[in-house]
Amino acid sequence: MSRLDASEAESLADRAYRIIRDRLIMLDIAPGEPISEAALTDEVGVGRTPLREALKRLEADHLVVSYPRRGTFAASVDLTDLAEITDIREALFPLAARSAAASGGGAAAEALAESVAEVRSLSGQESRRALMELDARIHRQITSAAGSPHLEEILVRLDGLITRLWCLMMERLPVMRDHIEEHLPLMQAILDGDEGEAERLAREHVRHFDAEVRAVL
């Protein structure tokens, strides 16, 4: 394979990974549902090789599970994982927010500013699905702004697991717009370079979400 071909294959694998990851996170592919490689190659528009590479990454993310002679399935959503995931996020998300504030948002500053404007313009008529997607995008922007690939990798994976849990309980949770608007002071603190405030607000955000979920369990 030439260098160009290898680069193209990697790009296709990344594309397949992103599309399937988002479907799994939003429960478009239900927990426990079998993963059909033939169907996904047609839907995503990639070949078997990049698709299988994407599935390997998704298994490392705990979003799919593979069994010998049985195939690959969407991972189940285990509510008992909430406490452990929350403990890790409570330690790492404030660190990411503080690091992001240290550079005023860095390369993600423009995207964060756009998200601030988008949240402020919410009408209250948005679907829960649209708000879930906005929440996930904001979290990814904040972790990207931290400028640490290792920290970003961990948090994006954990946020994906939390979003699956949130989707499962979507109809039982309180008004989502309030949760989304919690990001406003946090994003502003990052853009203002206020490291201490960004760290504090990020920790509060994780704790508040955990309390909301536990209240309806």
Phi, psi and omega in degrees: 000133179286167178300321180294316180297319179297319179296318180294318179298319179296320179296319178294321178296318178298318180296314179297318180300312183297314183294312182291322177304313182294324178293321178291316182297319182275006179063023170296328168257111190290150176306131180087352182287136178294144179265117179265110179297320181298316181293319183290325178298324178286316184292317184274335178081037177229166178277178183295323184295307178295329178296315181293326175296319178297319181294326176297317179295321180292330176290321176296332177278359182065030178259337173227159176229142180244139178234134178304132177067000178248326179115195183247140184225153172295135182295152176287165175254115185253111182295338180288349178282347187304313185298313181294316180297319179297317180301317181290316180295324180294333177276321190264326181294318174299324177297317178296318180295318179296316180295321178296320180292330181300333179248013181062028180097348177051225182291344180265004185301316181296317179295321178295319178298322178294323179291324175302312180296321181294317180294319180295336182265005180301135184266343186093355180261001183292147177288157176300323180299314181297321180290324176298317180294322177295317178302313180298320181294319180296317179298320179293324178294319181294315180292327176293322180295339179294337176075021179236105180303324181291314178296319180298317181300316181294313184290322178297319178296314180292321178297325177297318179293320179294320180296322177299317179297318180297317179298322181296329184251015190310315185285346182262349183274156181291182184307123185284334182300323179297319179296317180296320183291343174299336181288340186301303180297329179293311179296322180293321178298322177295312181295329179278352181077021181271090187297314182297316180292320179298316179298315181297313182293324178295319179295317178298321181297315179296316181295321181295317179298316179301317180295320180297317181293314182297331182293337182249002179288000000 
